[in-house]
Every structure is written in C-alpha cells, then in structure tokens.
C-alpha cells in the first residue's frame, strides 16, 4: 500500500512522516519541488505468526506500507501557476491513500505560510490544490 503524505509548509508533515516510519526513510532525487522521502513500514500481524506455526510455509511475507513524504504544497513558490510538479502528481495518482497534515499548533518561531493557524482553511486549500491537479490531468488527457 502506498500513502502520500501532503501538507502546507510548517504543518508538521515531515514530523508525522518520521513518526510513522520510525525515522527509517530514504531520500530520492529532486522531484521538481524538492527531494522526496520514502519510508517503508512492515505491518506485523500476530495472526500471521499463528498461521505460520500451523502451516509452516517456506516463506512468510508481512504486509508493507510505503509512505511518500512529498515536498510541501506552497502556492507562493509555485512556478508557472503549477503548485504540484509532474512527479508529485504521478505519485499522488498512484497512491492508494492520501494523508493530509494540517497545522493546529501555535509557535511564534514558525510562521504559518497563510498568516494564521486555521485548520479548516488549510484543509480547504489542500483539497483545492488537489482538485486543480485533477483538472490539469483531465485537460492534458483531452
């Protein structure tokens, strides 16, 4: 399963990613808007251990979840009115799930890119950017 982790700058997106992957990740080359972090987590299921004890298969394969930490969605630094790079759009389209991270904490040392902390507005901004990316993909397909 692939899960893309997305959010605005200074939202805590990479902190959530690091918590999910226990800090075990690899960095890929620049993806148009910056490097991507990839973390793979094995899902240990105790039921699988019981089945292994009952049937003694040659090999036991645990489920894996691959998390993609995409660069932040930043309207201010977007080039040519394109917030998401082609590589980011490809990862989002191929993902099985999207994990939207929004900021709900105040920290005077970390300025919010939109001026104030408003989780509802931030979710709306992220969903709008994803909808625009979908529209761009549809226009290219025509």
PDB file of C-alpha atoms in Angstrom:
ATOM      1  CA  UNK A   1       0.000   0.000   0.000  1.00  0.00           C
ATOM      2  CA  UNK A   2       1.311   3.450  -0.917  1.00  0.00           C
ATOM      3  CA  UNK A   3       0.320   6.513   1.131  1.00  0.00           C
ATOM      4  CA  UNK A   4       1.284  10.041   0.060  1.00  0.00           C
ATOM      5  CA  UNK A   5       1.789  12.469   2.962  1.00  0.00           C
ATOM      6  CA  UNK A   6       0.970  16.035   1.921  1.00  0.00           C
ATOM      7  CA  UNK A   7       0.583  19.366   3.648  1.00  0.00           C
ATOM      8  CA  UNK A   8       1.441  23.047   3.672  1.00  0.00           C
ATOM      9  CA  UNK A   9       4.883  24.310   4.752  1.00  0.00           C
ATOM     10  CA  UNK A  10       5.492  24.248   8.528  1.00  0.00           C
ATOM     11  CA  UNK A  11       2.469  21.973   9.093  1.00  0.00           C
ATOM     12  CA  UNK A  12       4.359  19.166  10.817  1.00  0.00           C
ATOM     13  CA  UNK A  13       4.095  16.928   7.760  1.00  0.00           C
ATOM     14  CA  UNK A  14       7.648  15.601   7.966  1.00  0.00           C
ATOM     15  CA  UNK A  15       7.297  15.099  11.728  1.00  0.00           C
ATOM     16  CA  UNK A  16       4.230  12.906  11.137  1.00  0.00           C
ATOM     17  CA  UNK A  17       6.108  11.072   8.370  1.00  0.00           C
ATOM     18  CA  UNK A  18       9.087  10.428  10.674  1.00  0.00           C
ATOM     19  CA  UNK A  19       6.771   9.179  13.431  1.00  0.00           C
ATOM     20  CA  UNK A  20       5.048   6.768  11.030  1.00  0.00           C
ATOM     21  CA  UNK A  21       8.309   5.435   9.601  1.00  0.00           C
ATOM     22  CA  UNK A  22      10.219   5.495  12.917  1.00  0.00           C
ATOM     23  CA  UNK A  23      12.834   7.653  11.219  1.00  0.00           C
ATOM     24  CA  UNK A  24      13.694   4.919   8.686  1.00  0.00           C
ATOM     25  CA  UNK A  25      13.460   6.567   5.301  1.00  0.00           C
ATOM     26  CA  UNK A  26      15.463   7.167   2.169  1.00  0.00           C
ATOM     27  CA  UNK A  27      15.663  10.307   0.088  1.00  0.00           C
ATOM     28  CA  UNK A  28      15.199  10.314  -3.663  1.00  0.00           C
ATOM     29  CA  UNK A  29      16.496  12.925  -6.067  1.00  0.00           C
ATOM     30  CA  UNK A  30      14.810  16.262  -6.553  1.00  0.00           C
ATOM     31  CA  UNK A  31      11.274  15.910  -7.801  1.00  0.00           C
ATOM     32  CA  UNK A  32      10.784  19.326  -9.310  1.00  0.00           C
ATOM     33  CA  UNK A  33       9.839  20.887  -5.989  1.00  0.00           C
ATOM     34  CA  UNK A  34      12.494  19.256  -3.840  1.00  0.00           C
ATOM     35  CA  UNK A  35      13.598  15.835  -2.672  1.00  0.00           C
ATOM     36  CA  UNK A  36      11.107  13.145  -1.745  1.00  0.00           C
ATOM     37  CA  UNK A  37      11.385  10.993   1.356  1.00  0.00           C
ATOM     38  CA  UNK A  38      10.226   7.379   1.144  1.00  0.00           C
ATOM     39  CA  UNK A  39       9.685   5.200   4.185  1.00  0.00           C
ATOM     40  CA  UNK A  40       8.610   1.555   4.200  1.00  0.00           C
ATOM     41  CA  UNK A  41       6.989   0.072   7.292  1.00  0.00           C
ATOM     42  CA  UNK A  42       6.356  -3.642   7.743  1.00  0.00           C
ATOM     43  CA  UNK A  43       2.982  -4.410   9.297  1.00  0.00           C
ATOM     44  CA  UNK A  44       3.494  -7.237  11.769  1.00  0.00           C
ATOM     45  CA  UNK A  45       0.239  -9.166  12.163  1.00  0.00           C
ATOM     46  CA  UNK A  46       0.137 -11.648  15.072  1.00  0.00           C
ATOM     47  CA  UNK A  47      -2.450 -13.715  13.177  1.00  0.00           C
ATOM     48  CA  UNK A  48       0.174 -14.362  10.517  1.00  0.00           C
ATOM     49  CA  UNK A  49       2.510 -15.750  13.188  1.00  0.00           C
ATOM     50  CA  UNK A  50      -0.232 -18.162  14.310  1.00  0.00           C
ATOM     51  CA  UNK A  51      -0.837 -19.300  10.732  1.00  0.00           C
ATOM     52  CA  UNK A  52       2.909 -19.711  10.227  1.00  0.00           C
ATOM     53  CA  UNK A  53       3.015 -22.008  13.272  1.00  0.00           C
ATOM     54  CA  UNK A  54       0.091 -24.053  11.951  1.00  0.00           C
ATOM     55  CA  UNK A  55       1.080 -24.466   8.295  1.00  0.00           C
ATOM     56  CA  UNK A  56       4.885 -23.926   8.238  1.00  0.00           C
ATOM     57  CA  UNK A  57       5.128 -22.211   4.845  1.00  0.00           C
ATOM     58  CA  UNK A  58       8.504 -21.808   3.143  1.00  0.00           C
ATOM     59  CA  UNK A  59       8.265 -18.050   3.416  1.00  0.00           C
ATOM     60  CA  UNK A  60       6.228 -15.514   5.404  1.00  0.00           C
ATOM     61  CA  UNK A  61       5.727 -12.106   3.833  1.00  0.00           C
ATOM     62  CA  UNK A  62       4.386  -9.318   6.014  1.00  0.00           C
ATOM     63  CA  UNK A  63       2.334  -6.511   4.541  1.00  0.00           C
ATOM     64  CA  UNK A  64       4.206  -3.280   3.860  1.00  0.00           C
ATOM     65  CA  UNK A  65       3.087   0.316   3.787  1.00  0.00           C
ATOM     66  CA  UNK A  66       5.152   2.738   1.741  1.00  0.00           C
ATOM     67  CA  UNK A  67       4.882   6.362   2.842  1.00  0.00           C
ATOM     68  CA  UNK A  68       5.870   9.174   0.453  1.00  0.00           C
ATOM     69  CA  UNK A  69       6.753  12.488   2.122  1.00  0.00           C
ATOM     70  CA  UNK A  70       6.118  14.953  -0.680  1.00  0.00           C
ATOM     71  CA  UNK A  71       7.524  18.488  -0.615  1.00  0.00           C
ATOM     72  CA  UNK A  72       5.030  20.941   0.899  1.00  0.00           C
ATOM     73  CA  UNK A  73       2.272  22.394  -1.234  1.00  0.00           C
ATOM     74  CA  UNK A  74       3.346  26.023  -1.430  1.00  0.00           C
ATOM     75  CA  UNK A  75       1.405  28.457  -3.589  1.00  0.00           C
ATOM     76  CA  UNK A  76       3.943  31.239  -3.000  1.00  0.00           C
ATOM     77  CA  UNK A  77       6.905  29.414  -4.528  1.00  0.00           C
ATOM     78  CA  UNK A  78       4.917  27.715  -7.295  1.00  0.00           C
ATOM     79  CA  UNK A  79       6.245  28.283 -10.793  1.00  0.00           C
ATOM     80  CA  UNK A  80       4.041  28.897 -13.814  1.00  0.00           C
ATOM     81  CA  UNK A  81       0.874  28.568 -11.722  1.00  0.00           C
ATOM     82  CA  UNK A  82       1.735  24.921 -11.120  1.00  0.00           C
ATOM     83  CA  UNK A  83       1.850  24.023  -7.432  1.00  0.00           C
ATOM     84  CA  UNK A  84       2.493  20.291  -7.917  1.00  0.00           C
ATOM     85  CA  UNK A  85       5.332  19.015 -10.085  1.00  0.00           C
ATOM     86  CA  UNK A  86       4.681  16.278 -12.619  1.00  0.00           C
ATOM     87  CA  UNK A  87       6.450  13.762 -10.405  1.00  0.00           C
ATOM     88  CA  UNK A  88       4.340  14.764  -7.391  1.00  0.00           C
ATOM     89  CA  UNK A  89       1.141  14.409  -9.435  1.00  0.00           C
ATOM     90  CA  UNK A  90       2.244  10.952 -10.596  1.00  0.00           C
ATOM     91  CA  UNK A  91       2.878   9.841  -7.008  1.00  0.00           C
ATOM     92  CA  UNK A  92      -0.489  11.211  -5.861  1.00  0.00           C
ATOM     93  CA  UNK A  93      -2.296   9.417  -8.685  1.00  0.00           C
ATOM     94  CA  UNK A  94      -0.513   6.129  -7.966  1.00  0.00           C
ATOM     95  CA  UNK A  95      -1.093   6.308  -4.206  1.00  0.00           C
ATOM     96  CA  UNK A  96      -3.703   4.153  -2.528  1.00  0.00           C
ATOM     97  CA  UNK A  97      -4.411   6.853   0.066  1.00  0.00           C
ATOM     98  CA  UNK A  98      -3.591  10.478   0.822  1.00  0.00           C
ATOM     99  CA  UNK A  99      -2.662  11.641   4.309  1.00  0.00           C
ATOM    100  CA  UNK A 100      -3.334  15.368   4.660  1.00  0.00           C
ATOM    101  CA  UNK A 101      -1.444  17.008   7.523  1.00  0.00           C
ATOM    102  CA  UNK A 102      -2.686  20.383   8.748  1.00  0.00           C
ATOM    103  CA  UNK A 103      -1.229  22.606  11.404  1.00  0.00           C
ATOM    104  CA  UNK A 104      -3.190  23.017  14.633  1.00  0.00           C
ATOM    105  CA  UNK A 105      -0.389  24.328  16.852  1.00  0.00           C
ATOM    106  CA  UNK A 106       0.810  27.864  17.547  1.00  0.00           C
ATOM    107  CA  UNK A 107       4.535  28.570  17.500  1.00  0.00           C
ATOM    108  CA  UNK A 108       5.797  32.147  17.153  1.00  0.00           C
ATOM    109  CA  UNK A 109       9.126  30.821  15.835  1.00  0.00           C
ATOM    110  CA  UNK A 110       7.377  29.094  12.894  1.00  0.00           C
ATOM    111  CA  UNK A 111       5.245  31.478  10.894  1.00  0.00           C
ATOM    112  CA  UNK A 112       2.255  29.943   9.172  1.00  0.00           C
ATOM    113  CA  UNK A 113       2.539  30.389   5.383  1.00  0.00           C
ATOM    114  CA  UNK A 114      -1.032  31.728   5.183  1.00  0.00           C
ATOM    115  CA  UNK A 115      -0.644  34.120   8.110  1.00  0.00           C
ATOM    116  CA  UNK A 116      -2.627  32.385  10.840  1.00  0.00           C
ATOM    117  CA  UNK A 117      -3.399  28.901  12.108  1.00  0.00           C
ATOM    118  CA  UNK A 118      -6.772  27.788  10.732  1.00  0.00           C
ATOM    119  CA  UNK A 119      -7.026  24.006  10.185  1.00  0.00           C
ATOM    120  CA  UNK A 120     -10.353  24.229   8.333  1.00  0.00           C
ATOM    121  CA  UNK A 121      -8.969  26.738   5.843  1.00  0.00           C
ATOM    122  CA  UNK A 122      -5.800  24.669   5.398  1.00  0.00           C
ATOM    123  CA  UNK A 123      -7.792  21.523   4.577  1.00  0.00           C
ATOM    124  CA  UNK A 124      -9.809  23.545   2.060  1.00  0.00           C
ATOM    125  CA  UNK A 125      -6.600  24.892   0.460  1.00  0.00           C
ATOM    126  CA  UNK A 126      -5.120  21.393   0.166  1.00  0.00           C
ATOM    127  CA  UNK A 127      -8.317  19.963  -1.328  1.00  0.00           C
ATOM    128  CA  UNK A 128      -8.495  22.863  -3.808  1.00  0.00           C
ATOM    129  CA  UNK A 129      -4.926  22.205  -4.936  1.00  0.00           C
ATOM    130  CA  UNK A 130      -5.677  18.503  -5.372  1.00  0.00           C
ATOM    131  CA  UNK A 131      -8.829  19.336  -7.359  1.00  0.00           C
ATOM    132  CA  UNK A 132      -6.828  21.699  -9.589  1.00  0.00           C
ATOM    133  CA  UNK A 133      -4.246  18.970 -10.161  1.00  0.00           C
ATOM    134  CA  UNK A 134      -7.074  16.629 -11.196  1.00  0.00           C
ATOM    135  CA  UNK A 135      -8.438  19.247 -13.612  1.00  0.00           C
ATOM    136  CA  UNK A 136      -4.973  19.730 -15.128  1.00  0.00           C
ATOM    137  CA  UNK A 137      -4.701  15.969 -15.637  1.00  0.00           C
ATOM    138  CA  UNK A 138      -8.112  15.892 -17.337  1.00  0.00           C
ATOM    139  CA  UNK A 139      -7.185  18.792 -19.626  1.00  0.00           C
ATOM    140  CA  UNK A 140      -3.971  17.046 -20.673  1.00  0.00           C
ATOM    141  CA  UNK A 141      -5.918  13.848 -21.410  1.00  0.00           C
ATOM    142  CA  UNK A 142      -8.270  15.584 -23.844  1.00  0.00           C
TER     143      UNK A 142
END
